[in-house]
mmCIF file of C-alpha atoms in Angstrom:
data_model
loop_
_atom_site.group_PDB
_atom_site.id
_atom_site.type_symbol
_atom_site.label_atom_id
_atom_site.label_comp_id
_atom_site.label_asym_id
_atom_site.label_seq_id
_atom_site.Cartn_x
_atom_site.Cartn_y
_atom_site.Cartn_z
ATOM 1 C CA UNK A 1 20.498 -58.623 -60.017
ATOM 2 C CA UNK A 2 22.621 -59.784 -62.167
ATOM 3 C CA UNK A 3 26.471 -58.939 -62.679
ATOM 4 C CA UNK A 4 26.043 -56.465 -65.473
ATOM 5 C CA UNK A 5 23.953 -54.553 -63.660
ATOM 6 C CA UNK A 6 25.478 -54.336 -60.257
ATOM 7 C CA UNK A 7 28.830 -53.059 -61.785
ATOM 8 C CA UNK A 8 27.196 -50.577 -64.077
ATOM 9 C CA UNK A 9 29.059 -47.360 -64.387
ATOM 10 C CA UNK A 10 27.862 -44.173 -62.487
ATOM 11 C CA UNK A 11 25.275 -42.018 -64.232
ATOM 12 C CA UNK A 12 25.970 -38.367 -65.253
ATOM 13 C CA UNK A 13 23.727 -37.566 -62.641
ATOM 14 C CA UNK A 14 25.999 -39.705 -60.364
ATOM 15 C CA UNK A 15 28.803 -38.361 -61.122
ATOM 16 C CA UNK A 16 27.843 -34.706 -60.904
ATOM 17 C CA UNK A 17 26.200 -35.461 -57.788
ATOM 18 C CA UNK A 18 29.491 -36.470 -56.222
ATOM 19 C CA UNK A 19 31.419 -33.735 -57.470
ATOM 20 C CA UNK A 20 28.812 -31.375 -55.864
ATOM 21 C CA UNK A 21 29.304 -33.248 -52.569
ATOM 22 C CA UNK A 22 33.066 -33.596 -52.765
ATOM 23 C CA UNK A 23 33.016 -29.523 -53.847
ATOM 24 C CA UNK A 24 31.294 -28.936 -50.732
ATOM 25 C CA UNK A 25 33.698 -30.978 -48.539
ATOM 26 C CA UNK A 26 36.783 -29.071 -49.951
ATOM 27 C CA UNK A 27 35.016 -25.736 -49.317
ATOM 28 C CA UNK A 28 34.575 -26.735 -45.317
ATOM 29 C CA UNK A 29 37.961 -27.179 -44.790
ATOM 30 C CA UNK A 30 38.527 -23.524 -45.208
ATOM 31 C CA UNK A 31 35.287 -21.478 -43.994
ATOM 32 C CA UNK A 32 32.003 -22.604 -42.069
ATOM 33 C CA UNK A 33 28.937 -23.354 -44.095
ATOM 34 C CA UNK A 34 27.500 -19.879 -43.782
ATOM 35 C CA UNK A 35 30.386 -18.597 -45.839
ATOM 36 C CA UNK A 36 30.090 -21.124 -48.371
ATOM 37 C CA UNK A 37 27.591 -19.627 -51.379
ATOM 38 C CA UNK A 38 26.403 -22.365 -53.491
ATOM 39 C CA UNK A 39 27.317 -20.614 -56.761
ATOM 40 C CA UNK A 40 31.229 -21.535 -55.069
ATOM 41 C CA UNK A 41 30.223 -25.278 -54.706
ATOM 42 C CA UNK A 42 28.720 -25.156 -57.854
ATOM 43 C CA UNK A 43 32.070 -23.372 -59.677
ATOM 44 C CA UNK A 44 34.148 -25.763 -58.048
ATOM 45 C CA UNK A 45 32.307 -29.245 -58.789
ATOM 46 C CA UNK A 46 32.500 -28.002 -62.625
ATOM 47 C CA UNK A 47 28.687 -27.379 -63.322
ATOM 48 C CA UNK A 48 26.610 -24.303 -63.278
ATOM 49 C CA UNK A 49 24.879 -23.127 -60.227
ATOM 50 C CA UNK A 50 21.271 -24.682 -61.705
ATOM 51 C CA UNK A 51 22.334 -27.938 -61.557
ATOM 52 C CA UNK A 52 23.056 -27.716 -57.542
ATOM 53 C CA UNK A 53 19.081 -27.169 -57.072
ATOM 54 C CA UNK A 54 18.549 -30.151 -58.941
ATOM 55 C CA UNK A 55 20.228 -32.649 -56.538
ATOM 56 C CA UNK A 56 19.622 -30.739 -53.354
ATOM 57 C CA UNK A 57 17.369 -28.255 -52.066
ATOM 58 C CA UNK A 58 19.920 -25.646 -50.340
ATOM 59 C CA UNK A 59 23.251 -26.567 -48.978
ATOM 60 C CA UNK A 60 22.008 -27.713 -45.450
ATOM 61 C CA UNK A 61 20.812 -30.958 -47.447
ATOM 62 C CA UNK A 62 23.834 -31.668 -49.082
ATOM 63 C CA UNK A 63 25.455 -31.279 -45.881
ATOM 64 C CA UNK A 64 23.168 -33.981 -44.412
ATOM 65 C CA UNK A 65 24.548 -36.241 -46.713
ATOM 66 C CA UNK A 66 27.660 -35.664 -45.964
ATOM 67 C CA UNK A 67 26.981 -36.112 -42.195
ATOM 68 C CA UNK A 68 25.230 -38.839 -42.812
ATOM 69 C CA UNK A 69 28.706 -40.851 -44.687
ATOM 70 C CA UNK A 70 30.561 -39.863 -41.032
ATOM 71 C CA UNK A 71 27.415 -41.263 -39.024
ATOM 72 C CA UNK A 72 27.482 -44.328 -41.166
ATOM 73 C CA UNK A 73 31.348 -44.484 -40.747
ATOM 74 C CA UNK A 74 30.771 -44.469 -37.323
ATOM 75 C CA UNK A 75 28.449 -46.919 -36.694
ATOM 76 C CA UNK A 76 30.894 -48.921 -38.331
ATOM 77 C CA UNK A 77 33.431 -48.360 -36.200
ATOM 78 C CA UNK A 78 31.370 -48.689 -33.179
ATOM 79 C CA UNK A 79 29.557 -52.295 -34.672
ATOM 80 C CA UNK A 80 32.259 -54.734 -32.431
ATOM 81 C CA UNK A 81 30.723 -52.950 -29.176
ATOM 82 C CA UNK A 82 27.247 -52.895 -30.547
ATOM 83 C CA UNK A 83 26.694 -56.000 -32.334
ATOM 84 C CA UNK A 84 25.925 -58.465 -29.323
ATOM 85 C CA UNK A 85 26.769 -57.730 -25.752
ATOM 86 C CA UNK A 86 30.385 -58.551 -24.300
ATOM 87 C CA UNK A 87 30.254 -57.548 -20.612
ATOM 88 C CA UNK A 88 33.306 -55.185 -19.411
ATOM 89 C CA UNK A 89 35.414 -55.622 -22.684
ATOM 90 C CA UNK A 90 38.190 -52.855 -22.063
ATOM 91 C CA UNK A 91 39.252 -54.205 -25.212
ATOM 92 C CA UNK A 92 36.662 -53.593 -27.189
ATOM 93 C CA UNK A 93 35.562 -50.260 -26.008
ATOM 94 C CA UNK A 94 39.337 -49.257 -26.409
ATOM 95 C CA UNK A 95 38.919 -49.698 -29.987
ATOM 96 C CA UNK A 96 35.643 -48.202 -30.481
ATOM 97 C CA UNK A 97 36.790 -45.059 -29.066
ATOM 98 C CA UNK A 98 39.752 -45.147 -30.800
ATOM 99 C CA UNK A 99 38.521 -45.357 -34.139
ATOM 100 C CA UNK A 100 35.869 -43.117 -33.481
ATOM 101 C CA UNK A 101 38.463 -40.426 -31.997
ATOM 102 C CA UNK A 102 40.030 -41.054 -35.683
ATOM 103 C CA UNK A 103 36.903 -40.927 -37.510
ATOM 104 C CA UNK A 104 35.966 -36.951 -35.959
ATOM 105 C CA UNK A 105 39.803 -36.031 -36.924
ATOM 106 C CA UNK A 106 39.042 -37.179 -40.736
ATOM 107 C CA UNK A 107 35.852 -35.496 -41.260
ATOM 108 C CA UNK A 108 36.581 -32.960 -38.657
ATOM 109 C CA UNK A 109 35.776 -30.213 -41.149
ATOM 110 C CA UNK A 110 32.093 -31.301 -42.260
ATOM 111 C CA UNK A 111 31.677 -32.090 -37.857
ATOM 112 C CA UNK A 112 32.671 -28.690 -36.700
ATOM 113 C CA UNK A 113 31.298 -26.483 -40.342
ATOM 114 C CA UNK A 114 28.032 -27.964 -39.346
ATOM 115 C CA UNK A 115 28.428 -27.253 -35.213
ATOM 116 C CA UNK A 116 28.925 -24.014 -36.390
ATOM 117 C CA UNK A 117 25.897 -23.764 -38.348
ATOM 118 C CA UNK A 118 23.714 -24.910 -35.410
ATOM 119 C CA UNK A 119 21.697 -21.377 -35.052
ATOM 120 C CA UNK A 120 19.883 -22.688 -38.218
ATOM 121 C CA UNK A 121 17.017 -24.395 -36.862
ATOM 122 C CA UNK A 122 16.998 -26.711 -40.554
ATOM 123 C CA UNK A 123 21.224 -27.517 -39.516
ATOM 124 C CA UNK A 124 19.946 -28.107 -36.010
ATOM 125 C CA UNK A 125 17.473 -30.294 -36.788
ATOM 126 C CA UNK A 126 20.064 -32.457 -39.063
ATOM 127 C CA UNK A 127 22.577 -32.596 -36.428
ATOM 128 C CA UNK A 128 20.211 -33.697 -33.821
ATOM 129 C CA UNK A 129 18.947 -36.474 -36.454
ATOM 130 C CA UNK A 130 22.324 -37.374 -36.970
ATOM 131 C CA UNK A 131 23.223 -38.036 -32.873
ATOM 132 C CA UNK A 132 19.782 -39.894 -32.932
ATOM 133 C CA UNK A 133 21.235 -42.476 -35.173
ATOM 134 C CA UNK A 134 23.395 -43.615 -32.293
ATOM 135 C CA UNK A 135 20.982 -43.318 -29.614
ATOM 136 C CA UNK A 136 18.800 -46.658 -30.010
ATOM 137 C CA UNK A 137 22.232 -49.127 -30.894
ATOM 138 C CA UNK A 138 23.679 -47.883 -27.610
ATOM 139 C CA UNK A 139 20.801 -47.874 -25.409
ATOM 140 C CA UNK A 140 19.973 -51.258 -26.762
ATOM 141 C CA UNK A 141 23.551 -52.691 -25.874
ATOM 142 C CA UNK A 142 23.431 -51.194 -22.270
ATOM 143 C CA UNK A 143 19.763 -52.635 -21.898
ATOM 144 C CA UNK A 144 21.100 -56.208 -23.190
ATOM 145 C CA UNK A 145 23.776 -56.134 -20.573
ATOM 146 C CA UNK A 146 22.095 -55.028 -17.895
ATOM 147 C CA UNK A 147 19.350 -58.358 -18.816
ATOM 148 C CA UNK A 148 22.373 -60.602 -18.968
ATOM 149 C CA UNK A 149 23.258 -59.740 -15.677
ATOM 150 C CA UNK A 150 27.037 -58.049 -16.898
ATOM 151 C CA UNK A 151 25.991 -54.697 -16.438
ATOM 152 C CA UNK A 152 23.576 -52.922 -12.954
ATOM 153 C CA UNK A 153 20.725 -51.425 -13.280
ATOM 154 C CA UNK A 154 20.383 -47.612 -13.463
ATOM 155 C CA UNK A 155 19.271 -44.589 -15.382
ATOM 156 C CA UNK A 156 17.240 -45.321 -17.701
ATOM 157 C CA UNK A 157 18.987 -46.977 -21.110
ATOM 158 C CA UNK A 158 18.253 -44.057 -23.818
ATOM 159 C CA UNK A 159 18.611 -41.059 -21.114
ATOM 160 C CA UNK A 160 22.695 -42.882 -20.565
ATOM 161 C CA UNK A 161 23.150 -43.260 -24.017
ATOM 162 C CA UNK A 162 22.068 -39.646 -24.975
ATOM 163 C CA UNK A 163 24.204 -38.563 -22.011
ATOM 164 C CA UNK A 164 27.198 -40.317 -22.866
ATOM 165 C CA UNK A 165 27.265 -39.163 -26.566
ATOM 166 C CA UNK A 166 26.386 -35.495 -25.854
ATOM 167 C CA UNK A 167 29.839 -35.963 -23.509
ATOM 168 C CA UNK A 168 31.702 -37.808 -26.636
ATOM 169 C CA UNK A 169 30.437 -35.493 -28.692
ATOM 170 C CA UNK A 170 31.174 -32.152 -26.709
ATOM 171 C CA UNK A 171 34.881 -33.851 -25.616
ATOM 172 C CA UNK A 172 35.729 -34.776 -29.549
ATOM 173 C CA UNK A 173 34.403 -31.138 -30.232
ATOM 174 C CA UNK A 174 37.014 -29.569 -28.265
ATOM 175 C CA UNK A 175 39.533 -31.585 -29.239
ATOM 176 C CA UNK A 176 38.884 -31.324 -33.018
ATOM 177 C CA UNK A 177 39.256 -27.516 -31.909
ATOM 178 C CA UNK A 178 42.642 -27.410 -30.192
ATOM 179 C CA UNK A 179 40.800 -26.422 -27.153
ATOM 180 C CA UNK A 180 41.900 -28.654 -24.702
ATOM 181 C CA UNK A 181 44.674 -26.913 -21.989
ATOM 182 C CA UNK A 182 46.812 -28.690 -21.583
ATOM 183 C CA UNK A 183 46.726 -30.471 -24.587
ATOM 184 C CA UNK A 184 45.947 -34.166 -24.476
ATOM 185 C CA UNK A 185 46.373 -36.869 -27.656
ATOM 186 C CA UNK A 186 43.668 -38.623 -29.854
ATOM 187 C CA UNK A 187 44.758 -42.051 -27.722
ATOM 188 C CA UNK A 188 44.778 -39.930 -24.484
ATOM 189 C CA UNK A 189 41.105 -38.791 -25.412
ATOM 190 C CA UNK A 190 40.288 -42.309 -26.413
ATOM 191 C CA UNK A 191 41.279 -43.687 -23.058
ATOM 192 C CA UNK A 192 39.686 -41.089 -20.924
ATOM 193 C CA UNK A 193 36.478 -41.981 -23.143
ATOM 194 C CA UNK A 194 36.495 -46.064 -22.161
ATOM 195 C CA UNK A 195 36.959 -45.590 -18.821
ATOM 196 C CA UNK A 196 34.020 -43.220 -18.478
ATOM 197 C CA UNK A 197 31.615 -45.133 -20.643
ATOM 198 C CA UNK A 198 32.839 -48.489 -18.945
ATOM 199 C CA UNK A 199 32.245 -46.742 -15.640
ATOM 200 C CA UNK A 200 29.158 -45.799 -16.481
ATOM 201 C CA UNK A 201 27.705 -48.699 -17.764
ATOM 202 C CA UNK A 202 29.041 -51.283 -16.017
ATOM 203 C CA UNK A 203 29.810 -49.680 -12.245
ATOM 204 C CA UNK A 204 33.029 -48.642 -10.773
ATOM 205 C CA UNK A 205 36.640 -48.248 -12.246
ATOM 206 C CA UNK A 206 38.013 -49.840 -14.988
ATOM 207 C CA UNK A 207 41.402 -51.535 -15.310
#
């Protein structure tokens, strides 16, 4: 591909596509999704209500893409504890959960509008595709430590993985909430989070 080419300037379509998506994203920081018409995301990206239905089908698919920016911000984050296995790196987890405690404050609007949305079996099945993304890197790390002899065995690798997300993910919820009494802080959270996943993974208490 040649230079030209890879630094071409966004379409109309691009840009219009963006603005829906960014529209969308302001409108969640006020009200869930169900409150959100798409006429309003529409009036606020600057186009008429037409041209939504021509990038996306109904707003549960452009919230999908906007989930699917935080899972890919994420993974990110998470990529030094996934990449290649590093035994009982307090270290390393600390940071993972650290940025990832950061990551659900950010986009903690598009996280919790969608939570919300859940009794929709099409936002339910989005949401579930969206944990999924994490499942197979993290049962694939424990499985890799456990064959290198760092980690012991024990439950099977993808049941621990789901069950260790659905607790980051039900922990972060509440926090994102304010629903934690007493209140704790993102680095409290974060630190709670290492020394369970470190406990379960690799056996007994951490440092």
């Amino acid at each position: 591909m040649s230079e030209a080419v890879a630094q071409r300037p966004p379409s109309r379509g691009d840009v219009r596509r963006a603005a829906l998506l960014q529209a969308l994203e302001r409108l969640l920081r006020d009200r869930p999704l169900s409150a959100v018409g798409i006429g309003e995301i529409a009036r606020d990206a600057g186009v008429v209500r037409s041209a939504f239905y021509f990038y996306f089908p109904g707003k549960e698919a452009a919230v999908a893409e906007l989930l699917g920016d935080v899972a890919d911000e994420l993974l990110a984050v998470a990529a030094p504890f996934l990449d290649e296995p590093h035994g009982r790196d307090v270290a390393a987890v600390g940071r993972t959960m650290r940025s990832t405690v950061a990551a659900w404050r950010r986009h903690r609007h598009v996280v919790l509008a969608t939570i919300d949305a859940r009794d929709d079996a099409e936002v339910r099945r989005l949401w579930n595709a969206w944990i999924d993304r994490f499942v197979a890197p993290v049962a694939a790390t424990i499985a890799a430590e456990r064959a290198l002899g760092n980690a012991p065995d024990g439950p099977d690798p993808v049941l621990l993985a789901r069950l260790l997300l659905s607790m980051n993910e039900r922990a972060l919820e509440r926090h994102a909430r304010g629903e934690d009494e007493p209140s704790f802080t993102d680095e409290q959270l974060a630190d709670a989070l290492t020394t369970t996943w470190l406990s379960a993974i690799f056996g007994g208490p951490t440092a």
